[in-house]
Short mmCIF file of C-alpha atoms and ligand atoms in Angstrom, two decimals:
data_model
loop_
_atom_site.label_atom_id
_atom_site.label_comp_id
_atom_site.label_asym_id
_atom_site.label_seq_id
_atom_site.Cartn_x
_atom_site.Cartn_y
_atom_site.Cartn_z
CA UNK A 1 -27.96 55.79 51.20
CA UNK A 2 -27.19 52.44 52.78
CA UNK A 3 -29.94 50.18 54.30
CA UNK A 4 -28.88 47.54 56.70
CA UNK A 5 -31.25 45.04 58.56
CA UNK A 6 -33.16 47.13 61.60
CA UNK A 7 -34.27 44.29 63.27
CA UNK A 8 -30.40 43.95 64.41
CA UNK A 9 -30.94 46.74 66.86
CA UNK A 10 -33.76 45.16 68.14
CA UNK A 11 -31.22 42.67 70.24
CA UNK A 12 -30.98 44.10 73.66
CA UNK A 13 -27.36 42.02 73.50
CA UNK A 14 -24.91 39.80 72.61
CA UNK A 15 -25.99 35.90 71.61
CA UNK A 16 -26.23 34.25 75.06
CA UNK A 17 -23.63 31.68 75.14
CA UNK A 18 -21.25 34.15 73.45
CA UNK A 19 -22.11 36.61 76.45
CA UNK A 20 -21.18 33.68 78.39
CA UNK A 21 -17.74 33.25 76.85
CA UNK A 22 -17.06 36.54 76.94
CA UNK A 23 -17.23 37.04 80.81
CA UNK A 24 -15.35 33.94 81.06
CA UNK A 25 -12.63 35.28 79.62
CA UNK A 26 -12.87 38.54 81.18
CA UNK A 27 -12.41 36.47 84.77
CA UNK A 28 -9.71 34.95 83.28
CA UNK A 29 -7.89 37.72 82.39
CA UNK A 30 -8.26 39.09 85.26
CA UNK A 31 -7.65 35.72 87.09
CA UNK A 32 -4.94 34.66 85.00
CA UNK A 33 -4.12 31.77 87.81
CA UNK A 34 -7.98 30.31 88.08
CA UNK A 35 -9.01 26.97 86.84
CA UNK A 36 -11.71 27.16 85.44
CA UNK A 37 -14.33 24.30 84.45
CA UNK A 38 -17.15 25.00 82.51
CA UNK A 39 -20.60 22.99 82.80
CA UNK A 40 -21.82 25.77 80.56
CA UNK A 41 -22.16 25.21 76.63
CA UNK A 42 -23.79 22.33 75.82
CA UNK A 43 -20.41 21.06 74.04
CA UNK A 44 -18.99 17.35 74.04
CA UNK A 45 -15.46 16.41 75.39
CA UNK A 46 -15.49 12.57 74.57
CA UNK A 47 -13.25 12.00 71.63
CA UNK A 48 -15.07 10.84 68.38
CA UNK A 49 -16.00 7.13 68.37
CA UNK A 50 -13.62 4.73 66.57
CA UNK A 51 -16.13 4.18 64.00
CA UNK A 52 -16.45 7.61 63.21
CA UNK A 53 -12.81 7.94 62.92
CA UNK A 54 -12.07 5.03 60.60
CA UNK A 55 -15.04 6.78 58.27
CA UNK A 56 -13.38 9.68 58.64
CA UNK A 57 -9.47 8.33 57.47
CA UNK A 58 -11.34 6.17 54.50
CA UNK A 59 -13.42 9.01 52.86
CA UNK A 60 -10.42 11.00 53.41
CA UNK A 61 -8.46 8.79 51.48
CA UNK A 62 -10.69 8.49 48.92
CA UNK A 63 -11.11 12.26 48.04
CA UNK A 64 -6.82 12.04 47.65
CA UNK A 65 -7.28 9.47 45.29
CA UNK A 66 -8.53 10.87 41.66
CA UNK A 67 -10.83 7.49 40.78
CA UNK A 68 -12.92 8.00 43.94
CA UNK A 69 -12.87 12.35 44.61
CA UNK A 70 -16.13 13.76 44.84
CA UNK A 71 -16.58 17.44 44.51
CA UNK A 72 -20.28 18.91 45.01
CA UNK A 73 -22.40 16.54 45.94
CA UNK A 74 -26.19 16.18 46.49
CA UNK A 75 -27.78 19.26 48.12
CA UNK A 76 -29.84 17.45 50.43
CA UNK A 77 -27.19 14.55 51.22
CA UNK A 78 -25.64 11.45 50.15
CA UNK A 79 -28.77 8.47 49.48
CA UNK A 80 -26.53 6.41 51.16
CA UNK A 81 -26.63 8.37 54.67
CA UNK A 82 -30.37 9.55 53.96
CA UNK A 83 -31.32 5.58 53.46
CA UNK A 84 -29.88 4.95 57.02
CA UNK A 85 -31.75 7.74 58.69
CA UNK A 86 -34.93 6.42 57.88
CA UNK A 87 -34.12 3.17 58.69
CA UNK A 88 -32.02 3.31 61.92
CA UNK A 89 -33.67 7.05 63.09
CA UNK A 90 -37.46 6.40 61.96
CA UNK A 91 -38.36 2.59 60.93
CA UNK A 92 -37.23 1.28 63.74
CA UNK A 93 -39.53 3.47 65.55
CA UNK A 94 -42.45 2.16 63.41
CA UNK A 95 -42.32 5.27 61.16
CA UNK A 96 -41.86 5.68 57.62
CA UNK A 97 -40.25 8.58 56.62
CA UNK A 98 -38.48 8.55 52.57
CA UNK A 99 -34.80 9.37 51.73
CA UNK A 100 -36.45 12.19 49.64
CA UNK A 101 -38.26 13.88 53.12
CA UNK A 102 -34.36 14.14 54.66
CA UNK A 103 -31.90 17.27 54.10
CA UNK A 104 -28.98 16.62 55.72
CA UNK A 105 -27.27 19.71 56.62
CA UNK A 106 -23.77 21.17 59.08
CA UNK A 107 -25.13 20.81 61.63
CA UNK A 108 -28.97 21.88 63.32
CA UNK A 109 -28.44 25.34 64.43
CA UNK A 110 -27.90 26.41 60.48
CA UNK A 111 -31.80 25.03 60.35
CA UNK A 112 -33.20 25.98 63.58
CA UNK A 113 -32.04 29.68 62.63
CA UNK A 114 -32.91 28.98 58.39
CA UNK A 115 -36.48 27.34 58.45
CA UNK A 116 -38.15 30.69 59.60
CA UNK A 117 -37.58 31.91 55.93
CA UNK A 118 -40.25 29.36 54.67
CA UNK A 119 -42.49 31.94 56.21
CA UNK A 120 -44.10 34.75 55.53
CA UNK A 121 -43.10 38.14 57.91
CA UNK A 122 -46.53 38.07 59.15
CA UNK A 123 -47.23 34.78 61.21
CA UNK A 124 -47.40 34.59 64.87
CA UNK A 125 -44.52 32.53 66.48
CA UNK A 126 -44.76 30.97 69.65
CA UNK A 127 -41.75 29.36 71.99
CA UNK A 128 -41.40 28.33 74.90
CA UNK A 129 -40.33 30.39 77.93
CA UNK A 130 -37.21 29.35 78.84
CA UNK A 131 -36.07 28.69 75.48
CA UNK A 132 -32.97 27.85 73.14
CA UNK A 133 -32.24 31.41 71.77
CA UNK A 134 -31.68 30.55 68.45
CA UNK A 135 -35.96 30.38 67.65
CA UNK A 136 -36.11 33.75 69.02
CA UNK A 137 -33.50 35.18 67.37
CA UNK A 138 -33.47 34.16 64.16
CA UNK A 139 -36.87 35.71 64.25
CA UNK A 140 -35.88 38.83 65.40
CA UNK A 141 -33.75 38.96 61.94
CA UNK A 142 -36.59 38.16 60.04
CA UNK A 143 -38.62 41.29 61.69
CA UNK A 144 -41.42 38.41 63.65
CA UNK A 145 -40.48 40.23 66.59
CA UNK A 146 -41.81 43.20 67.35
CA UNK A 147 -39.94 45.12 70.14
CA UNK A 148 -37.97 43.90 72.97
CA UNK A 149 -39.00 44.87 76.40
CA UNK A 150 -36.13 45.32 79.01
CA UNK A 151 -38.99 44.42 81.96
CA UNK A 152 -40.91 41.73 80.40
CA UNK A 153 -36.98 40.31 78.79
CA UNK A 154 -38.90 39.86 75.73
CA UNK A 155 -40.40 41.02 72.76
CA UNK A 156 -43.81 42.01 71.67
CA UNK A 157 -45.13 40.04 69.14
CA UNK A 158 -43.97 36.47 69.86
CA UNK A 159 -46.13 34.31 71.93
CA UNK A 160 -43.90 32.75 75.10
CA UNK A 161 -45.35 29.37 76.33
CA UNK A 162 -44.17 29.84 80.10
CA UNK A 163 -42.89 26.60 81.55
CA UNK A 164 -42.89 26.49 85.18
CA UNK A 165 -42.40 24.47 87.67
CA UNK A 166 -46.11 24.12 88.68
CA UNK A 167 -46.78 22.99 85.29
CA UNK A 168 -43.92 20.70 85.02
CA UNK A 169 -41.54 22.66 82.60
CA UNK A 170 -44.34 21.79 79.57
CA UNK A 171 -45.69 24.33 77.26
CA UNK A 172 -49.43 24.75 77.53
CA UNK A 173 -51.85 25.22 75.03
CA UNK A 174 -53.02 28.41 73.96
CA UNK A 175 -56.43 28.74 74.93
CA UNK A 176 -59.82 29.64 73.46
CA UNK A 177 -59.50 33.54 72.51
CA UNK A 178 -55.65 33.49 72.74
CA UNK A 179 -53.75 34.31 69.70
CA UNK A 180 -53.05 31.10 67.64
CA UNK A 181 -49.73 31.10 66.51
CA UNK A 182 -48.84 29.76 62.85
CA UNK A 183 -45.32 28.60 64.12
CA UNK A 184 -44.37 26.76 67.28
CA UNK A 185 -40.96 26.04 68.17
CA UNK A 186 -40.95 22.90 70.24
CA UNK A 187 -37.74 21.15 71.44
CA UNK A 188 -37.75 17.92 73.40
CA UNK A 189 -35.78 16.37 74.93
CA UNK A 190 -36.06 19.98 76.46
CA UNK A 191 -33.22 22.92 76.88
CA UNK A 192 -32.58 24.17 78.99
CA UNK A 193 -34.59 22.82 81.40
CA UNK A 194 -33.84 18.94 80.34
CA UNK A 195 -37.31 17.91 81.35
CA UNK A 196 -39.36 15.55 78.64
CA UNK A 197 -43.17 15.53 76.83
CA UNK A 198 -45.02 12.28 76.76
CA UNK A 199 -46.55 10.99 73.48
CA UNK A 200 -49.74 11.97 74.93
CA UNK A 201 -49.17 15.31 75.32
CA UNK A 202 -47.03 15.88 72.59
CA UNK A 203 -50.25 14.27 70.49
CA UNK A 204 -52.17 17.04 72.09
CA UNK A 205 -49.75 19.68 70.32
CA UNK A 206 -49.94 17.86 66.96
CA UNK A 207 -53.70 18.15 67.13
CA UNK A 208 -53.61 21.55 68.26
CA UNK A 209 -51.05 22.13 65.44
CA UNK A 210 -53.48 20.04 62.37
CA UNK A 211 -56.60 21.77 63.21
CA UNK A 212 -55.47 25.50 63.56
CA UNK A 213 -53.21 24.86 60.25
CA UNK A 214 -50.26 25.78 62.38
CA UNK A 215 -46.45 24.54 61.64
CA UNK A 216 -44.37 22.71 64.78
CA UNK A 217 -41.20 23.63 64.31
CA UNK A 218 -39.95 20.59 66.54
CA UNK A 219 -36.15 19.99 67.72
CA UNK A 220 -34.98 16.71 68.79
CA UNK A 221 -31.56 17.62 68.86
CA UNK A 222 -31.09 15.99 72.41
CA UNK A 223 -33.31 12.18 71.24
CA UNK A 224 -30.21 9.93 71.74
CA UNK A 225 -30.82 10.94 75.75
CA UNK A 226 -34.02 9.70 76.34
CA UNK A 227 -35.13 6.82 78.82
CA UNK A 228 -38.11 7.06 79.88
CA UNK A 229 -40.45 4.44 78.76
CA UNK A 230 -43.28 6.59 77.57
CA UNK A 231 -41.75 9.27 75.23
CA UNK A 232 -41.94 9.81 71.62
CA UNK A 233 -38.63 9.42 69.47
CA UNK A 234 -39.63 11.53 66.95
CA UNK A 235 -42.85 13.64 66.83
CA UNK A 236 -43.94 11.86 63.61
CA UNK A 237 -44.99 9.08 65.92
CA UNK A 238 -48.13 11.29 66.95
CA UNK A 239 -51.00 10.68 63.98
CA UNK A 240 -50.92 14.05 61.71
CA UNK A 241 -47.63 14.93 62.34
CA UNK A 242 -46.82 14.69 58.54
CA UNK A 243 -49.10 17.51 57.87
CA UNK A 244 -47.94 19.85 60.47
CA UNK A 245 -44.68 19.37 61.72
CA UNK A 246 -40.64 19.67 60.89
CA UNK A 247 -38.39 17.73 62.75
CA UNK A 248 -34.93 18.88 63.59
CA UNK A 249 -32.01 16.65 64.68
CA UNK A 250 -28.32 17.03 65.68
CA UNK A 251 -25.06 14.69 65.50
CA UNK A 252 -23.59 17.21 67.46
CA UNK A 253 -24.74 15.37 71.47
CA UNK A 254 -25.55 12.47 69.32
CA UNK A 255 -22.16 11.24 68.37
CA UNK A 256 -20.08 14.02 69.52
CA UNK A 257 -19.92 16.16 66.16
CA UNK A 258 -19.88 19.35 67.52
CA UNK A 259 -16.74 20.07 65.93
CA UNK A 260 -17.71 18.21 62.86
CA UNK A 261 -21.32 19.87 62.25
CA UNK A 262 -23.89 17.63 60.87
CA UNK A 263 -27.50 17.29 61.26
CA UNK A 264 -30.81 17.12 59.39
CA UNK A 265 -33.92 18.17 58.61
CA UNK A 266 -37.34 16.65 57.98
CA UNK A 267 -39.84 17.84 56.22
CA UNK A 268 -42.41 15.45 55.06
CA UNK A 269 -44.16 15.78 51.82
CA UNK A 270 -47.53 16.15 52.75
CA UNK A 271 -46.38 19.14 54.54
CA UNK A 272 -48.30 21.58 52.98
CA UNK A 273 -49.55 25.37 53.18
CA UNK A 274 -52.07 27.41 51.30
CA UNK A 275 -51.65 24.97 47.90
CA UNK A 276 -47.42 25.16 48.32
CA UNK A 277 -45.39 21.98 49.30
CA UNK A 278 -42.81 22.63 52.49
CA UNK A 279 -40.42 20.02 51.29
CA UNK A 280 -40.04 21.38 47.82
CA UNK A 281 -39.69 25.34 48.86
CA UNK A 282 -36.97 23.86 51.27
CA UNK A 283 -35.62 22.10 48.28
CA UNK A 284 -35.68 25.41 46.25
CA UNK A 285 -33.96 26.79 49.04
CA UNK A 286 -31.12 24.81 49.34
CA UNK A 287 -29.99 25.15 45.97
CA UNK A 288 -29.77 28.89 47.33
CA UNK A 289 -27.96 28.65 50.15
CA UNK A 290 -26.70 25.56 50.32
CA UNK A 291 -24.20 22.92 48.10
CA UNK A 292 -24.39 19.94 50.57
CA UNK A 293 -22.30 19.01 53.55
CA UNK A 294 -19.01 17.73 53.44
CA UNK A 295 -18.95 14.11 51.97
CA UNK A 296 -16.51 12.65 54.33
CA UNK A 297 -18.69 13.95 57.52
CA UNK A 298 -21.62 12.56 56.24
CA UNK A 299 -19.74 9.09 56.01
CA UNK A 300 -18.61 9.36 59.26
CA UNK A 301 -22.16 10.45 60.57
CA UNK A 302 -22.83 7.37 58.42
CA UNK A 303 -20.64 4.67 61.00
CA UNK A 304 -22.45 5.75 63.77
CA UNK A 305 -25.36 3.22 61.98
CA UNK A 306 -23.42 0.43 61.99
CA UNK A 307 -23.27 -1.75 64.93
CA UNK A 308 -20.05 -1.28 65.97
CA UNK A 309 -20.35 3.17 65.52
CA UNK A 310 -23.89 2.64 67.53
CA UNK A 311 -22.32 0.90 70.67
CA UNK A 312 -19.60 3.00 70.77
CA UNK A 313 -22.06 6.24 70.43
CA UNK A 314 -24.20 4.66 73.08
CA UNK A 315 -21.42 4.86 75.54
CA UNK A 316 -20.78 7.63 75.18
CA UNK A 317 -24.12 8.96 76.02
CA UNK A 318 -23.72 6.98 78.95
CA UNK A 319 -20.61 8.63 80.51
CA UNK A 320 -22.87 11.90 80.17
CA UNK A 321 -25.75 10.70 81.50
CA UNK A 322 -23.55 9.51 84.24
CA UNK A 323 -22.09 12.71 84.66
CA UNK A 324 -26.09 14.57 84.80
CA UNK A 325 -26.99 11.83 87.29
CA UNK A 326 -23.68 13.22 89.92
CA UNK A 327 -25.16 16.33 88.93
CA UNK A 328 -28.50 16.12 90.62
CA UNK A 329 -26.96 13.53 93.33
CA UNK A 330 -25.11 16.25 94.52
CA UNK A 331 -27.38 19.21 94.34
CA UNK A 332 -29.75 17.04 96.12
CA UNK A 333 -27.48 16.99 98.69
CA UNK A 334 -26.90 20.50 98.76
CA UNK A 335 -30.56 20.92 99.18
CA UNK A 336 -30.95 22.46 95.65
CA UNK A 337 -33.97 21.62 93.67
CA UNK A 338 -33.35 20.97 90.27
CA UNK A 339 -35.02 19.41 87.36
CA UNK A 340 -34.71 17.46 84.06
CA UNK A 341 -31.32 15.27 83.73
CA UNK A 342 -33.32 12.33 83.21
CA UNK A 343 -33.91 12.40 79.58
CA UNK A 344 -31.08 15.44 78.40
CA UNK A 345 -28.13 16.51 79.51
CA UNK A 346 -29.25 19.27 81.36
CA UNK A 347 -29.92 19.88 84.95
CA UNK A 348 -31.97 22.92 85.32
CA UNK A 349 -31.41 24.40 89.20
CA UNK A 350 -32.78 27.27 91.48
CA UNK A 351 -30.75 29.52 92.04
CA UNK A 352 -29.92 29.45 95.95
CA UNK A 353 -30.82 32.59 98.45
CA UNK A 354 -32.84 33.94 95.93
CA UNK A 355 -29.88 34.96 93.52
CA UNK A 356 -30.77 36.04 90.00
CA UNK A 357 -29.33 33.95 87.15
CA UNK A 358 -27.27 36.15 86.67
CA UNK A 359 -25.94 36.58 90.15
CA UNK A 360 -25.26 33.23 90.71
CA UNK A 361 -23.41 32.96 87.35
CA UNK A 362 -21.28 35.79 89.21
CA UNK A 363 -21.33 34.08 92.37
CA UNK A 364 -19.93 30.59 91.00
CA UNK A 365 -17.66 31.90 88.91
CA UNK A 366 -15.66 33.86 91.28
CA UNK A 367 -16.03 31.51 94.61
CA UNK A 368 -15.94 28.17 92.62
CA UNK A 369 -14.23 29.09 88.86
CA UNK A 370 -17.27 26.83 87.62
CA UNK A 371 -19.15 28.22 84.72
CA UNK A 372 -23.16 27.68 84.09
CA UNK A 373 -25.31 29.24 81.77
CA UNK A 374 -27.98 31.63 83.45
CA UNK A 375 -31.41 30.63 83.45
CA UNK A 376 -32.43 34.24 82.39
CA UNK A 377 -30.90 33.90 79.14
CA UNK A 378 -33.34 31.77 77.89
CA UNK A 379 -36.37 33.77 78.90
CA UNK A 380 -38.33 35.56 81.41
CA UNK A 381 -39.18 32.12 82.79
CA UNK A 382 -36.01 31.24 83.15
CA UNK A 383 -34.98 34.00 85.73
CA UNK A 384 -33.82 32.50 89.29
CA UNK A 385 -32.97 29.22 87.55
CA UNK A 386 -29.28 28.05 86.06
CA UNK A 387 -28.39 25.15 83.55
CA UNK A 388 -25.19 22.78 84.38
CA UNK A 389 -24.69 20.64 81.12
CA UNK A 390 -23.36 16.84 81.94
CA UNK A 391 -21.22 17.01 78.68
CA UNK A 392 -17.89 17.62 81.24
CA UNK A 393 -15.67 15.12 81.71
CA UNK A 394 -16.28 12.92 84.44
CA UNK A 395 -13.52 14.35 86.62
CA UNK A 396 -14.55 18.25 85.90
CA UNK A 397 -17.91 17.19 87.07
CA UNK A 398 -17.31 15.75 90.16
CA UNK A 399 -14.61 18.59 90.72
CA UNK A 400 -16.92 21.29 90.14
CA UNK A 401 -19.80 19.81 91.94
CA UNK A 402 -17.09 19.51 95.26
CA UNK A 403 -16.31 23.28 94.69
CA UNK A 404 -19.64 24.28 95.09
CA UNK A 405 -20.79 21.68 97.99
CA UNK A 406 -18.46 23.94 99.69
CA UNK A 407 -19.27 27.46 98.82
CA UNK A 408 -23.56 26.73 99.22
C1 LIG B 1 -26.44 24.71 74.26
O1 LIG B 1 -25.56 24.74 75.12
O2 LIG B 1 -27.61 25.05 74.45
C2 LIG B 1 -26.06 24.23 72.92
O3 LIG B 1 -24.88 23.55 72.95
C3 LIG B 1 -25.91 25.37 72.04
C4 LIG B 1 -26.01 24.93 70.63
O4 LIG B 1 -26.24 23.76 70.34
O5 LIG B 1 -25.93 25.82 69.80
#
C-alpha cells in the first residue's frame, strides 16, 4: 500500500500566483480579443544588462572549447563569484561575511522553500501576515502546519505576525506568555506590502531571535530597492545576527535573472543549534540535493560586480522604481491609499468600495484587462488589500494605471 505526503491535502488550493495565471488565462480564453497587462507577478521585463550578456557569450564560449569546459562544479559556487559577494554585497556594508558562509544556488525560492528541512518537524514557525507563500507552504510539506482553517485563511500551528496598517505593515514581537517560535520568516524589503524595517527595529528582532535561541529565516530578495537612509542592507548589520539568522538573496529583481535563476544563501558559521553547526548541515545537504548552479550564470551574476554590470543594474532598478513611483502618483489621485513603493517594487492598495481581494482582482480584470495579485493570497491580513508590482514596462504602467483612473 502506497504512502504519499498528507500534508499535500492540507492546501486549501492551488500556489497563489499560479491561481493567478490560471484565471488569467481563463479571461483570455474567453476574451480572446482583450489586452491584457499584468502588474501581477513580481517578474522583470528589462532585457539583461550588457554586462551580463557579454558574461554570458564568454562562459558560453568557453564551455565549447575543450581546454576551458567545466562540468560539475563546486556545490556551493564558484570562489570567484562567492569572493565578490562578500566584498561588493557585505564589506562594503562594513560586514564581514567569508566565501565559505555563501551557497550560491538557482535562484532564492529553491531556498526559501529548502531551508525548513534544517529543522526538526516540531518547531514553531512564525510569518508574517500578509506573507510570500512560499514560508508557509513549504511548511505545510514538511507537516509544521497543522490544519488549515477556511475562516481564519490559515492554519493552526503557525504563528502569523499580523501587519496592519495601524502598526505600519511591521511584524510585532511576540509577547510575554505568547508562544515563542523557533523559526521566523522575515522578508524586507517587504512583499507584498513593499513597506521597510529600520535597523532599529530589525535589531529588536535579532535580540528577540539570540535570547529565545530562535532562527530568522530573513529574505532580502528585494535589497537592491532600498533608499531610505536608515535601513539595514543585510540583517547581519544588527550585533548577533551571526548566531541567529540566515540571509536569503535573489538576482532575480536584482539584475533581472528571473529567467536565469540565481541567488544565495548565507549561513554564517557561528550559526549554531543544540551542539550542530547550520552551515555545515546545509553543506551536507547540498551534496544531496544539489551539484551547483550553472557555471556560465554564475559568471554572468558575476558582471553585475563590475563597474560597468553595476551601473547598468542600477538603471535598471531605476526604470522600476520609476514605474512604483506612477504607481502611487496615480492612485493618489484616485483617492486610493496605498503603501510601500518606496523601498520595493510593490505598491500595496485598499481595495476600493470595500471589495474583497478577490473581487477587485475580478473587477479589474474584466473592466480594465489589468492583472494584480490579491491581497488575500498572502494571508488573512492581507484581505481588502491588492499588490501592483512596478516591474511593467513603463508604457504598460502608465496604460494600466489610465484604465483604471477611469473605471474607479
Ligand atoms: C512575487 O511576485 O511575489 C514573486 O515574483 C514571486 C517569486 O519570486 O517567486
Amino acid at each position: 500500500m502506497y504512502e504519499l505526503n498528507e500534508n499535500f491535502s492540507k492546501f486549501p488550493g492551488g500556489y497563489l500566483f499560479a491561481l493567478v495565471r490560471e484565471k488569467t488565462l481563463e479571461y483570455k480564453r474567453k476574451n480572446p480579443q482583450a489586452d491584457i497587462i499584468s502588474l501581477g507577478v513580481g517578474d522583470v521585463t528589462r532585457p539583461l544588462a550588457p554586462a551580463v550578456v557579454d558574461a554570458l557569450q564568454k562562459a558560453t564560449a568557453e564551455q565549447a572549447d575543450a581546454k576551458t569546459f567545466r562540468g560539475y562544479g563546486p556545490y556551493a559556487g564558484y570562489e570567484f563569484l562567492r569572493e565578490a559577494i562578500c566584498e561588493k554585497d557585505f564589506a562594503s556594508r562594513n560586514v564581514k561575511i567569508k566565501p565559505d558562509e555563501v551557497f550560491v544556488n538557482d535562484g532564492a525560492k529553491s531556498d526559501a522553500g529548502g531551508i525548513s528541512e534544517l529543522f526538526g518537524k516540531n518547531n514553531a514557525v512564525a510569518v508574517c501576515d500578509p506573507t510570500y507563500p512560499v514560508y508557509v507552504d513549504s511548511n505545510v510539506l514538511a507537516g509544521r502546519a497543522g490544519i488549515y482553517s477556511k475562516e481564519q485563511n490559515g492554519y493552526s500551528d503557525i504563528v502569523y505576525l499580523s501587519c496592519t496598517k495601524e502598526n505600519g505593515f511591521l511584524p510585532q514581537i511576540p509577547q510575554e506568555g505568547q508562544k515563542v517560535p523557533s523559526l521566523i520568516y522575515l522578508c524586507f524589503p517587504n512583499n507584498p506590502t513593499g513597506v521597510m524595517i529600520s535597523k532599529a527595529k530589525l535589531q529588536e528582532w535579532v535580540d528577540y531571535a539570540y535570547e529565545n535561541k530562535s532562527v530568522i529565516l530573513y529574505d532580502a530578495a528585494y535589497v537592491s530597492f532600498i533608499e531610505s537612509d536608515d535601513a539595514p542592507h543585510t540583517i547581519y548589520e544588527c550585533d548577533h545576527a551571526k548566531e541567529c539568522a540566515i540571509e536569503m538573496r535573489s538576482y532575480s529583481k536584482t539584475a533581472g535573472f528571473t529567467g536565469l535563476r540565481l541567488g544565495y544563501t548565507v549561513i554564517p558559521k557561528e550559526l549554531e543549534r543544540n551542539g550542530l553547526n547550520l552551515n555545515e548541515m546545509w553543506m551536507r545537504r547540498l551534496g544531496v540535493r544539489y551539484n551547483g548552479a550553472p557555471y556560465i550564470i554564475q559568471r554572468a551574476a558575476e558582471a553585475i560586480y563590475t563597474p560597468e554590470g553595476e551601473a547598468q543594474v542600477k538603471e535598471q532598478i531605476q526604470y522600476y522604481k520609476q514605474n512604483t513611483k506612477t504607481i502611487l502618483t496615480k492612485l493618489k489621485g484616485m483617492g486610493i491609499e496605498a503603501f510601500g513603493g518606496k523601498d520595493a517594487p510593490y505598491v500595496w492598495m485598499k481595495t476600493p468600495n470595500h471589495m474583497t481581494s478577490w473581487e477587485f482582482f475580478d473587477f479589474l480584470l474584466d473592466k480594465a484587462n489589468v492583472i494584480g495579485t490579491p491581497g488575500s493570497g498572502f494571508g488573512s491580513s492581507g484581505e481588502g488589500y491588492f499588490r501592483l508590482t512596478g516591474f511593467g514596462t513603463k508604457e504598460q504602467t502608465l496604460e494600466a494605471l489610465n484604465r483604471m483612473t477611469k473605471i474607479l
